Amino acid sequence: MACGVRPQVKVVLASGNPGKVREIQAIAGAGFELVLQSSLDITEAPEPHSTFVENALSKARHASRAAHLPALADDSGLCVDALGGEPGVNSAYYAGHKGNRDERDARNNARLLAELEDDRRAYYCCVMVLVRHPEDPRPLIAEGLWYGEIARSARGTNGFGYDPLFLLPNGKTAAELASEEKNRISHRAAALRKLLELVHAADRH
């Protein structure tokens, strides 16, 4: 099999974000047997790059090298038109590194609201990468986008990051969606579906 990854193969997931893990597992279903890198005592890789794809690839290679397994990684963030694409790759730490994840989310959201005026167009971007081994010369790469705008105030509790502020055309924020609906239409869902298509296509060659 040319791809080296088939359904039910064990894959290390290069993330320590529990919300992201739940989303990916729900979307992937039985496609992969996902093993969290934290359960293998693998530290998170640094994300020093200026693009989502470079960060995702770096994380995937790091996890694969440490686990001796194929690795799945993603890098994602919120891109706001009026801010020139910011916070972008800096989404997780837009208002600094201090505090736990929930505290950072609250500060990030507060900073974003303070910086915006009338133009509130935005989109989520997710780049997902699968490597078969650490030096894989042909990693599988897929991108998903999710368009919306920034609400005037936070709404909803079923999400993380900027989800309470990410307003969709249906009038709901991402944090007001049921998990099943979000996993059907999100940027991460779109990227993972494209990645699974690439896996199946590679398996046929």
JSON list of C-alpha atoms in Angstrom, two decimals:
[
{"chain": "A", "resi": 1, "resn": "MET", "atom": "CA", "xyz": [0.00, 0.00, 0.00]},
{"chain": "A", "resi": 2, "resn": "ALA", "atom": "CA", "xyz": [1.66, 3.18, -1.20]},
{"chain": "A", "resi": 3, "resn": "CYS", "atom": "CA", "xyz": [0.20, 5.44, 1.44]},
{"chain": "A", "resi": 4, "resn": "GLY", "atom": "CA", "xyz": [1.40, 3.42, 4.41]},
{"chain": "A", "resi": 5, "resn": "VAL", "atom": "CA", "xyz": [-1.73, 4.41, 6.35]},
{"chain": "A", "resi": 6, "resn": "ARG", "atom": "CA", "xyz": [-4.93, 2.36, 6.17]},
{"chain": "A", "resi": 7, "resn": "PRO", "atom": "CA", "xyz": [-8.19, 2.41, 8.14]},
{"chain": "A", "resi": 8, "resn": "GLN", "atom": "CA", "xyz": [-7.75, 1.31, 11.77]},
{"chain": "A", "resi": 9, "resn": "VAL", "atom": "CA", "xyz": [-3.99, 1.92, 11.76]},
{"chain": "A", "resi": 10, "resn": "LYS", "atom": "CA", "xyz": [-2.65, 3.48, 14.95]},
{"chain": "A", "resi": 11, "resn": "VAL", "atom": "CA", "xyz": [-1.82, 7.16, 14.50]},
{"chain": "A", "resi": 12, "resn": "VAL", "atom": "CA", "xyz": [-0.43, 9.55, 17.09]},
{"chain": "A", "resi": 13, "resn": "LEU", "atom": "CA", "xyz": [-2.40, 12.78, 17.34]},
{"chain": "A", "resi": 14, "resn": "ALA", "atom": "CA", "xyz": [-0.05, 15.72, 17.84]},
{"chain": "A", "resi": 15, "resn": "SER", "atom": "CA", "xyz": [-2.22, 17.84, 20.11]},
{"chain": "A", "resi": 16, "resn": "GLY", "atom": "CA", "xyz": [-2.79, 18.44, 23.78]},
{"chain": "A", "resi": 17, "resn": "ASN", "atom": "CA", "xyz": [-5.98, 20.47, 23.23]},
{"chain": "A", "resi": 18, "resn": "PRO", "atom": "CA", "xyz": [-8.87, 18.37, 24.61]},
{"chain": "A", "resi": 19, "resn": "GLY", "atom": "CA", "xyz": [-11.50, 20.25, 22.62]},
{"chain": "A", "resi": 20, "resn": "LYS", "atom": "CA", "xyz": [-9.59, 19.71, 19.39]},
{"chain": "A", "resi": 21, "resn": "VAL", "atom": "CA", "xyz": [-9.07, 16.03, 20.22]},
{"chain": "A", "resi": 22, "resn": "ARG", "atom": "CA", "xyz": [-12.81, 15.49, 20.72]},
{"chain": "A", "resi": 23, "resn": "GLU", "atom": "CA", "xyz": [-13.63, 17.19, 17.43]},
{"chain": "A", "resi": 24, "resn": "ILE", "atom": "CA", "xyz": [-11.09, 15.23, 15.40]},
{"chain": "A", "resi": 25, "resn": "GLN", "atom": "CA", "xyz": [-12.05, 11.89, 16.94]},
{"chain": "A", "resi": 26, "resn": "ALA", "atom": "CA", "xyz": [-15.74, 12.54, 16.30]},
{"chain": "A", "resi": 27, "resn": "ILE", "atom": "CA", "xyz": [-15.12, 13.54, 12.68]},
{"chain": "A", "resi": 28, "resn": "ALA", "atom": "CA", "xyz": [-12.61, 10.78, 11.90]},
{"chain": "A", "resi": 29, "resn": "GLY", "atom": "CA", "xyz": [-14.79, 8.07, 13.41]},
{"chain": "A", "resi": 30, "resn": "ALA", "atom": "CA", "xyz": [-13.30, 4.65, 12.80]},
{"chain": "A", "resi": 31, "resn": "GLY", "atom": "CA", "xyz": [-10.85, 5.94, 10.20]},
{"chain": "A", "resi": 32, "resn": "PHE", "atom": "CA", "xyz": [-7.95, 6.05, 12.63]},
{"chain": "A", "resi": 33, "resn": "GLU", "atom": "CA", "xyz": [-7.11, 4.61, 16.01]},
{"chain": "A", "resi": 34, "resn": "LEU", "atom": "CA", "xyz": [-5.92, 7.87, 17.51]},
{"chain": "A", "resi": 35, "resn": "VAL", "atom": "CA", "xyz": [-3.37, 7.90, 20.32]},
{"chain": "A", "resi": 36, "resn": "LEU", "atom": "CA", "xyz": [-2.77, 11.21, 22.09]},
{"chain": "A", "resi": 37, "resn": "GLN", "atom": "CA", "xyz": [0.85, 12.28, 22.17]},
{"chain": "A", "resi": 38, "resn": "SER", "atom": "CA", "xyz": [0.39, 13.22, 25.84]},
{"chain": "A", "resi": 39, "resn": "SER", "atom": "CA", "xyz": [-0.49, 9.60, 26.66]},
{"chain": "A", "resi": 40, "resn": "LEU", "atom": "CA", "xyz": [2.93, 8.63, 25.27]},
{"chain": "A", "resi": 41, "resn": "ASP", "atom": "CA", "xyz": [4.69, 11.36, 27.30]},
{"chain": "A", "resi": 42, "resn": "ILE", "atom": "CA", "xyz": [5.49, 13.32, 24.14]},
{"chain": "A", "resi": 43, "resn": "THR", "atom": "CA", "xyz": [5.85, 17.04, 24.72]},
{"chain": "A", "resi": 44, "resn": "GLU", "atom": "CA", "xyz": [4.18, 19.51, 22.39]},
{"chain": "A", "resi": 45, "resn": "ALA", "atom": "CA", "xyz": [6.37, 20.80, 19.58]},
{"chain": "A", "resi": 46, "resn": "PRO", "atom": "CA", "xyz": [7.12, 24.52, 19.36]},
{"chain": "A", "resi": 47, "resn": "GLU", "atom": "CA", "xyz": [5.14, 26.47, 16.75]},
{"chain": "A", "resi": 48, "resn": "PRO", "atom": "CA", "xyz": [7.60, 29.14, 15.59]},
{"chain": "A", "resi": 49, "resn": "HIS", "atom": "CA", "xyz": [6.50, 29.41, 11.98]},
{"chain": "A", "resi": 50, "resn": "SER", "atom": "CA", "xyz": [4.50, 32.11, 10.25]},
{"chain": "A", "resi": 51, "resn": "THR", "atom": "CA", "xyz": [2.14, 29.76, 8.38]},
{"chain": "A", "resi": 52, "resn": "PHE", "atom": "CA", "xyz": [-0.37, 27.13, 9.46]},
{"chain": "A", "resi": 53, "resn": "VAL", "atom": "CA", "xyz": [1.10, 24.50, 7.15]},
{"chain": "A", "resi": 54, "resn": "GLU", "atom": "CA", "xyz": [4.64, 24.86, 8.46]},
{"chain": "A", "resi": 55, "resn": "ASN", "atom": "CA", "xyz": [3.48, 24.61, 12.07]},
{"chain": "A", "resi": 56, "resn": "ALA", "atom": "CA", "xyz": [1.28, 21.58, 11.37]},
{"chain": "A", "resi": 57, "resn": "LEU", "atom": "CA", "xyz": [4.08, 19.79, 9.52]},
{"chain": "A", "resi": 58, "resn": "SER", "atom": "CA", "xyz": [6.56, 20.53, 12.30]},
{"chain": "A", "resi": 59, "resn": "LYS", "atom": "CA", "xyz": [4.16, 19.12, 14.91]},
{"chain": "A", "resi": 60, "resn": "ALA", "atom": "CA", "xyz": [3.44, 15.99, 12.87]},
{"chain": "A", "resi": 61, "resn": "ARG", "atom": "CA", "xyz": [7.11, 15.20, 12.28]},
{"chain": "A", "resi": 62, "resn": "HIS", "atom": "CA", "xyz": [7.92, 15.79, 15.97]},
{"chain": "A", "resi": 63, "resn": "ALA", "atom": "CA", "xyz": [5.17, 13.43, 17.15]},
{"chain": "A", "resi": 64, "resn": "SER", "atom": "CA", "xyz": [6.00, 10.76, 14.58]},
{"chain": "A", "resi": 65, "resn": "ARG", "atom": "CA", "xyz": [9.68, 10.84, 15.48]},
{"chain": "A", "resi": 66, "resn": "ALA", "atom": "CA", "xyz": [8.96, 10.46, 19.19]},
{"chain": "A", "resi": 67, "resn": "ALA", "atom": "CA", "xyz": [6.24, 7.80, 18.87]},
{"chain": "A", "resi": 68, "resn": "HIS", "atom": "CA", "xyz": [7.64, 5.80, 15.93]},
{"chain": "A", "resi": 69, "resn": "LEU", "atom": "CA", "xyz": [4.15, 5.95, 14.42]},
{"chain": "A", "resi": 70, "resn": "PRO", "atom": "CA", "xyz": [2.36, 7.81, 11.67]},
{"chain": "A", "resi": 71, "resn": "ALA", "atom": "CA", "xyz": [1.24, 11.19, 13.01]},
{"chain": "A", "resi": 72, "resn": "LEU", "atom": "CA", "xyz": [-1.69, 13.52, 12.45]},
{"chain": "A", "resi": 73, "resn": "ALA", "atom": "CA", "xyz": [-1.38, 17.21, 13.30]},
{"chain": "A", "resi": 74, "resn": "ASP", "atom": "CA", "xyz": [-3.25, 20.38, 12.59]},
{"chain": "A", "resi": 75, "resn": "ASP", "atom": "CA", "xyz": [-2.66, 24.06, 13.00]},
{"chain": "A", "resi": 76, "resn": "SER", "atom": "CA", "xyz": [-5.61, 26.34, 12.97]},
{"chain": "A", "resi": 77, "resn": "GLY", "atom": "CA", "xyz": [-6.67, 29.82, 13.88]},
{"chain": "A", "resi": 78, "resn": "LEU", "atom": "CA", "xyz": [-8.99, 32.73, 13.38]},
{"chain": "A", "resi": 79, "resn": "CYS", "atom": "CA", "xyz": [-8.22, 35.21, 10.61]},
{"chain": "A", "resi": 80, "resn": "VAL", "atom": "CA", "xyz": [-9.96, 38.61, 10.80]},
{"chain": "A", "resi": 81, "resn": "ASP", "atom": "CA", "xyz": [-10.09, 40.76, 7.67]},
{"chain": "A", "resi": 82, "resn": "ALA", "atom": "CA", "xyz": [-9.89, 44.11, 9.45]},
{"chain": "A", "resi": 83, "resn": "LEU", "atom": "CA", "xyz": [-6.80, 42.98, 11.36]},
{"chain": "A", "resi": 84, "resn": "GLY", "atom": "CA", "xyz": [-4.88, 41.91, 8.26]},
{"chain": "A", "resi": 85, "resn": "GLY", "atom": "CA", "xyz": [-5.46, 38.22, 8.98]},
{"chain": "A", "resi": 86, "resn": "GLU", "atom": "CA", "xyz": [-4.59, 38.38, 12.65]},
{"chain": "A", "resi": 87, "resn": "PRO", "atom": "CA", "xyz": [-4.64, 36.66, 15.07]},
{"chain": "A", "resi": 88, "resn": "GLY", "atom": "CA", "xyz": [-3.89, 33.87, 12.55]},
{"chain": "A", "resi": 89, "resn": "VAL", "atom": "CA", "xyz": [-1.10, 31.54, 13.67]},
{"chain": "A", "resi": 90, "resn": "ASN", "atom": "CA", "xyz": [-0.98, 33.52, 16.93]},
{"chain": "A", "resi": 91, "resn": "SER", "atom": "CA", "xyz": [-4.61, 32.75, 17.77]},
{"chain": "A", "resi": 92, "resn": "ALA", "atom": "CA", "xyz": [-3.92, 30.67, 20.89]},
{"chain": "A", "resi": 93, "resn": "TYR", "atom": "CA", "xyz": [-1.72, 33.32, 22.48]},
{"chain": "A", "resi": 94, "resn": "TYR", "atom": "CA", "xyz": [-3.10, 36.53, 20.98]},
{"chain": "A", "resi": 95, "resn": "ALA", "atom": "CA", "xyz": [-3.28, 38.18, 24.41]},
{"chain": "A", "resi": 96, "resn": "GLY", "atom": "CA", "xyz": [-0.21, 36.49, 25.87]},
{"chain": "A", "resi": 97, "resn": "HIS", "atom": "CA", "xyz": [0.89, 33.15, 27.30]},
{"chain": "A", "resi": 98, "resn": "LYS", "atom": "CA", "xyz": [-0.11, 33.74, 30.90]},
{"chain": "A", "resi": 99, "resn": "GLY", "atom": "CA", "xyz": [-2.70, 31.51, 32.59]},
{"chain": "A", "resi": 100, "resn": "ASN", "atom": "CA", "xyz": [-4.45, 28.27, 31.66]},
{"chain": "A", "resi": 101, "resn": "ARG", "atom": "CA", "xyz": [-6.31, 27.63, 28.43]},
{"chain": "A", "resi": 102, "resn": "ASP", "atom": "CA", "xyz": [-9.66, 29.00, 29.64]},
{"chain": "A", "resi": 103, "resn": "GLU", "atom": "CA", "xyz": [-8.02, 32.16, 30.98]},
{"chain": "A", "resi": 104, "resn": "ARG", "atom": "CA", "xyz": [-6.13, 32.70, 27.72]},
{"chain": "A", "resi": 105, "resn": "ASP", "atom": "CA", "xyz": [-9.33, 32.19, 25.73]},
{"chain": "A", "resi": 106, "resn": "ALA", "atom": "CA", "xyz": [-11.09, 34.86, 27.78]},
{"chain": "A", "resi": 107, "resn": "ARG", "atom": "CA", "xyz": [-8.26, 37.36, 27.32]},
{"chain": "A", "resi": 108, "resn": "ASN", "atom": "CA", "xyz": [-7.95, 36.59, 23.61]},
{"chain": "A", "resi": 109, "resn": "ASN", "atom": "CA", "xyz": [-11.66, 37.18, 23.10]},
{"chain": "A", "resi": 110, "resn": "ALA", "atom": "CA", "xyz": [-11.56, 40.42, 25.08]},
{"chain": "A", "resi": 111, "resn": "ARG", "atom": "CA", "xyz": [-8.65, 41.73, 23.04]},
{"chain": "A", "resi": 112, "resn": "LEU", "atom": "CA", "xyz": [-10.35, 40.82, 19.78]},
{"chain": "A", "resi": 113, "resn": "LEU", "atom": "CA", "xyz": [-13.56, 42.64, 20.74]},
{"chain": "A", "resi": 114, "resn": "ALA", "atom": "CA", "xyz": [-11.58, 45.70, 21.80]},
{"chain": "A", "resi": 115, "resn": "GLU", "atom": "CA", "xyz": [-9.76, 45.92, 18.46]},
{"chain": "A", "resi": 116, "resn": "LEU", "atom": "CA", "xyz": [-12.73, 45.64, 16.10]},
{"chain": "A", "resi": 117, "resn": "GLU", "atom": "CA", "xyz": [-15.13, 48.28, 14.87]},
{"chain": "A", "resi": 118, "resn": "ASP", "atom": "CA", "xyz": [-17.48, 47.94, 11.88]},
{"chain": "A", "resi": 119, "resn": "ASP", "atom": "CA", "xyz": [-15.74, 45.45, 9.57]},
{"chain": "A", "resi": 120, "resn": "ARG", "atom": "CA", "xyz": [-16.17, 42.15, 11.42]},
{"chain": "A", "resi": 121, "resn": "ARG", "atom": "CA", "xyz": [-15.63, 39.63, 8.61]},
{"chain": "A", "resi": 122, "resn": "ALA", "atom": "CA", "xyz": [-13.54, 36.63, 9.63]},
{"chain": "A", "resi": 123, "resn": "TYR", "atom": "CA", "xyz": [-12.82, 33.01, 8.88]},
{"chain": "A", "resi": 124, "resn": "TYR", "atom": "CA", "xyz": [-11.37, 30.03, 10.64]},
{"chain": "A", "resi": 125, "resn": "CYS", "atom": "CA", "xyz": [-8.55, 28.21, 8.83]},
{"chain": "A", "resi": 126, "resn": "CYS", "atom": "CA", "xyz": [-7.38, 24.68, 9.59]},
{"chain": "A", "resi": 127, "resn": "VAL", "atom": "CA", "xyz": [-4.44, 22.94, 7.92]},
{"chain": "A", "resi": 128, "resn": "MET", "atom": "CA", "xyz": [-4.19, 19.23, 8.67]},
{"chain": "A", "resi": 129, "resn": "VAL", "atom": "CA", "xyz": [-1.09, 17.12, 7.97]},
{"chain": "A", "resi": 130, "resn": "LEU", "atom": "CA", "xyz": [-0.52, 13.37, 8.04]},
{"chain": "A", "resi": 131, "resn": "VAL", "atom": "CA", "xyz": [3.00, 11.92, 7.90]},
{"chain": "A", "resi": 132, "resn": "ARG", "atom": "CA", "xyz": [3.68, 8.20, 7.57]},
{"chain": "A", "resi": 133, "resn": "HIS", "atom": "CA", "xyz": [7.09, 8.54, 9.25]},
{"chain": "A", "resi": 134, "resn": "PRO", "atom": "CA", "xyz": [9.19, 11.48, 10.53]},
{"chain": "A", "resi": 135, "resn": "GLU", "atom": "CA", "xyz": [11.04, 12.10, 7.26]},
{"chain": "A", "resi": 136, "resn": "ASP", "atom": "CA", "xyz": [8.05, 11.48, 4.99]},
{"chain": "A", "resi": 137, "resn": "PRO", "atom": "CA", "xyz": [8.91, 13.32, 1.73]},
{"chain": "A", "resi": 138, "resn": "ARG", "atom": "CA", "xyz": [5.27, 13.45, 0.63]},
{"chain": "A", "resi": 139, "resn": "PRO", "atom": "CA", "xyz": [3.12, 14.39, 3.62]},
{"chain": "A", "resi": 140, "resn": "LEU", "atom": "CA", "xyz": [-0.61, 14.54, 3.03]},
{"chain": "A", "resi": 141, "resn": "ILE", "atom": "CA", "xyz": [-1.85, 18.12, 3.52]},
{"chain": "A", "resi": 142, "resn": "ALA", "atom": "CA", "xyz": [-5.41, 19.46, 3.50]},
{"chain": "A", "resi": 143, "resn": "GLU", "atom": "CA", "xyz": [-6.97, 22.84, 4.28]},
{"chain": "A", "resi": 144, "resn": "GLY", "atom": "CA", "xyz": [-10.43, 23.76, 5.49]},
{"chain": "A", "resi": 145, "resn": "LEU", "atom": "CA", "xyz": [-12.01, 27.23, 5.80]},
{"chain": "A", "resi": 146, "resn": "TRP", "atom": "CA", "xyz": [-15.11, 28.35, 7.70]},
{"chain": "A", "resi": 147, "resn": "TYR", "atom": "CA", "xyz": [-16.50, 31.84, 7.02]},
{"chain": "A", "resi": 148, "resn": "GLY", "atom": "CA", "xyz": [-18.39, 34.08, 9.41]},
{"chain": "A", "resi": 149, "resn": "GLU", "atom": "CA", "xyz": [-17.97, 37.31, 11.34]},
{"chain": "A", "resi": 150, "resn": "ILE", "atom": "CA", "xyz": [-17.17, 38.43, 14.85]},
{"chain": "A", "resi": 151, "resn": "ALA", "atom": "CA", "xyz": [-20.18, 38.94, 17.12]},
{"chain": "A", "resi": 152, "resn": "ARG", "atom": "CA", "xyz": [-20.52, 41.97, 19.38]},
{"chain": "A", "resi": 153, "resn": "SER", "atom": "CA", "xyz": [-20.45, 39.78, 22.49]},
{"chain": "A", "resi": 154, "resn": "ALA", "atom": "CA", "xyz": [-19.74, 36.17, 23.42]},
{"chain": "A", "resi": 155, "resn": "ARG", "atom": "CA", "xyz": [-22.59, 33.65, 23.18]},
{"chain": "A", "resi": 156, "resn": "GLY", "atom": "CA", "xyz": [-22.75, 29.92, 23.81]},
{"chain": "A", "resi": 157, "resn": "THR", "atom": "CA", "xyz": [-20.80, 27.39, 25.85]},
{"chain": "A", "resi": 158, "resn": "ASN", "atom": "CA", "xyz": [-20.29, 24.45, 23.48]},
{"chain": "A", "resi": 159, "resn": "GLY", "atom": "CA", "xyz": [-16.89, 25.28, 22.10]},
{"chain": "A", "resi": 160, "resn": "PHE", "atom": "CA", "xyz": [-13.47, 26.66, 22.84]},
{"chain": "A", "resi": 161, "resn": "GLY", "atom": "CA", "xyz": [-11.16, 29.43, 21.68]},
{"chain": "A", "resi": 162, "resn": "TYR", "atom": "CA", "xyz": [-13.02, 32.08, 19.68]},
{"chain": "A", "resi": 163, "resn": "ASP", "atom": "CA", "xyz": [-16.14, 29.94, 19.15]},
{"chain": "A", "resi": 164, "resn": "PRO", "atom": "CA", "xyz": [-18.37, 32.15, 21.38]},
{"chain": "A", "resi": 165, "resn": "LEU", "atom": "CA", "xyz": [-17.56, 35.13, 19.12]},
{"chain": "A", "resi": 166, "resn": "PHE", "atom": "CA", "xyz": [-17.60, 33.40, 15.71]},
{"chain": "A", "resi": 167, "resn": "LEU", "atom": "CA", "xyz": [-20.98, 34.30, 14.24]},
{"chain": "A", "resi": 168, "resn": "LEU", "atom": "CA", "xyz": [-22.34, 32.20, 11.39]},
{"chain": "A", "resi": 169, "resn": "PRO", "atom": "CA", "xyz": [-24.81, 33.19, 8.65]},
{"chain": "A", "resi": 170, "resn": "ASN", "atom": "CA", "xyz": [-27.57, 31.30, 10.50]},
{"chain": "A", "resi": 171, "resn": "GLY", "atom": "CA", "xyz": [-27.31, 33.77, 13.39]},
{"chain": "A", "resi": 172, "resn": "LYS", "atom": "CA", "xyz": [-25.68, 31.35, 15.81]},
{"chain": "A", "resi": 173, "resn": "THR", "atom": "CA", "xyz": [-22.15, 31.44, 17.11]},
{"chain": "A", "resi": 174, "resn": "ALA", "atom": "CA", "xyz": [-19.98, 28.36, 16.76]},
{"chain": "A", "resi": 175, "resn": "ALA", "atom": "CA", "xyz": [-20.33, 27.86, 20.52]},
{"chain": "A", "resi": 176, "resn": "GLU", "atom": "CA", "xyz": [-24.14, 27.71, 20.17]},
{"chain": "A", "resi": 177, "resn": "LEU", "atom": "CA", "xyz": [-24.03, 24.79, 17.75]},
{"chain": "A", "resi": 178, "resn": "ALA", "atom": "CA", "xyz": [-24.58, 21.21, 18.81]},
{"chain": "A", "resi": 179, "resn": "SER", "atom": "CA", "xyz": [-21.38, 19.20, 18.57]},
{"chain": "A", "resi": 180, "resn": "GLU", "atom": "CA", "xyz": [-22.79, 17.07, 15.77]},
{"chain": "A", "resi": 181, "resn": "GLU", "atom": "CA", "xyz": [-23.59, 20.13, 13.66]},
{"chain": "A", "resi": 182, "resn": "LYS", "atom": "CA", "xyz": [-20.25, 21.80, 14.32]},
{"chain": "A", "resi": 183, "resn": "ASN", "atom": "CA", "xyz": [-18.40, 18.61, 13.41]},
{"chain": "A", "resi": 184, "resn": "ARG", "atom": "CA", "xyz": [-20.29, 18.57, 10.11]},
{"chain": "A", "resi": 185, "resn": "ILE", "atom": "CA", "xyz": [-19.58, 22.14, 8.97]},
{"chain": "A", "resi": 186, "resn": "SER", "atom": "CA", "xyz": [-16.43, 23.40, 10.74]},
{"chain": "A", "resi": 187, "resn": "HIS", "atom": "CA", "xyz": [-13.06, 24.23, 9.21]},
{"chain": "A", "resi": 188, "resn": "ARG", "atom": "CA", "xyz": [-11.56, 21.23, 11.00]},
{"chain": "A", "resi": 189, "resn": "ALA", "atom": "CA", "xyz": [-14.26, 18.95, 9.59]},
{"chain": "A", "resi": 190, "resn": "ALA", "atom": "CA", "xyz": [-13.59, 20.23, 6.06]},
{"chain": "A", "resi": 191, "resn": "ALA", "atom": "CA", "xyz": [-9.83, 19.73, 6.39]},
{"chain": "A", "resi": 192, "resn": "LEU", "atom": "CA", "xyz": [-10.18, 16.24, 7.85]},
{"chain": "A", "resi": 193, "resn": "ARG", "atom": "CA", "xyz": [-12.64, 15.12, 5.17]},
{"chain": "A", "resi": 194, "resn": "LYS", "atom": "CA", "xyz": [-10.20, 16.29, 2.48]},
{"chain": "A", "resi": 195, "resn": "LEU", "atom": "CA", "xyz": [-7.34, 14.53, 4.26]},
{"chain": "A", "resi": 196, "resn": "LEU", "atom": "CA", "xyz": [-9.26, 11.26, 4.45]},
{"chain": "A", "resi": 197, "resn": "GLU", "atom": "CA", "xyz": [-9.95, 11.56, 0.71]},
{"chain": "A", "resi": 198, "resn": "LEU", "atom": "CA", "xyz": [-6.21, 11.91, 0.12]},
{"chain": "A", "resi": 199, "resn": "VAL", "atom": "CA", "xyz": [-5.54, 8.84, 2.28]},
{"chain": "A", "resi": 200, "resn": "HIS", "atom": "CA", "xyz": [-8.05, 6.75, 0.30]},
{"chain": "A", "resi": 201, "resn": "ALA", "atom": "CA", "xyz": [-6.70, 8.04, -3.02]},
{"chain": "A", "resi": 202, "resn": "ALA", "atom": "CA", "xyz": [-3.12, 7.16, -2.01]},
{"chain": "A", "resi": 203, "resn": "ASP", "atom": "CA", "xyz": [-4.26, 3.68, -0.94]},
{"chain": "A", "resi": 204, "resn": "ARG", "atom": "CA", "xyz": [-5.57, 3.04, -4.46]},
{"chain": "A", "resi": 205, "resn": "HIS", "atom": "CA", "xyz": [-2.12, 3.60, -6.02]}
]
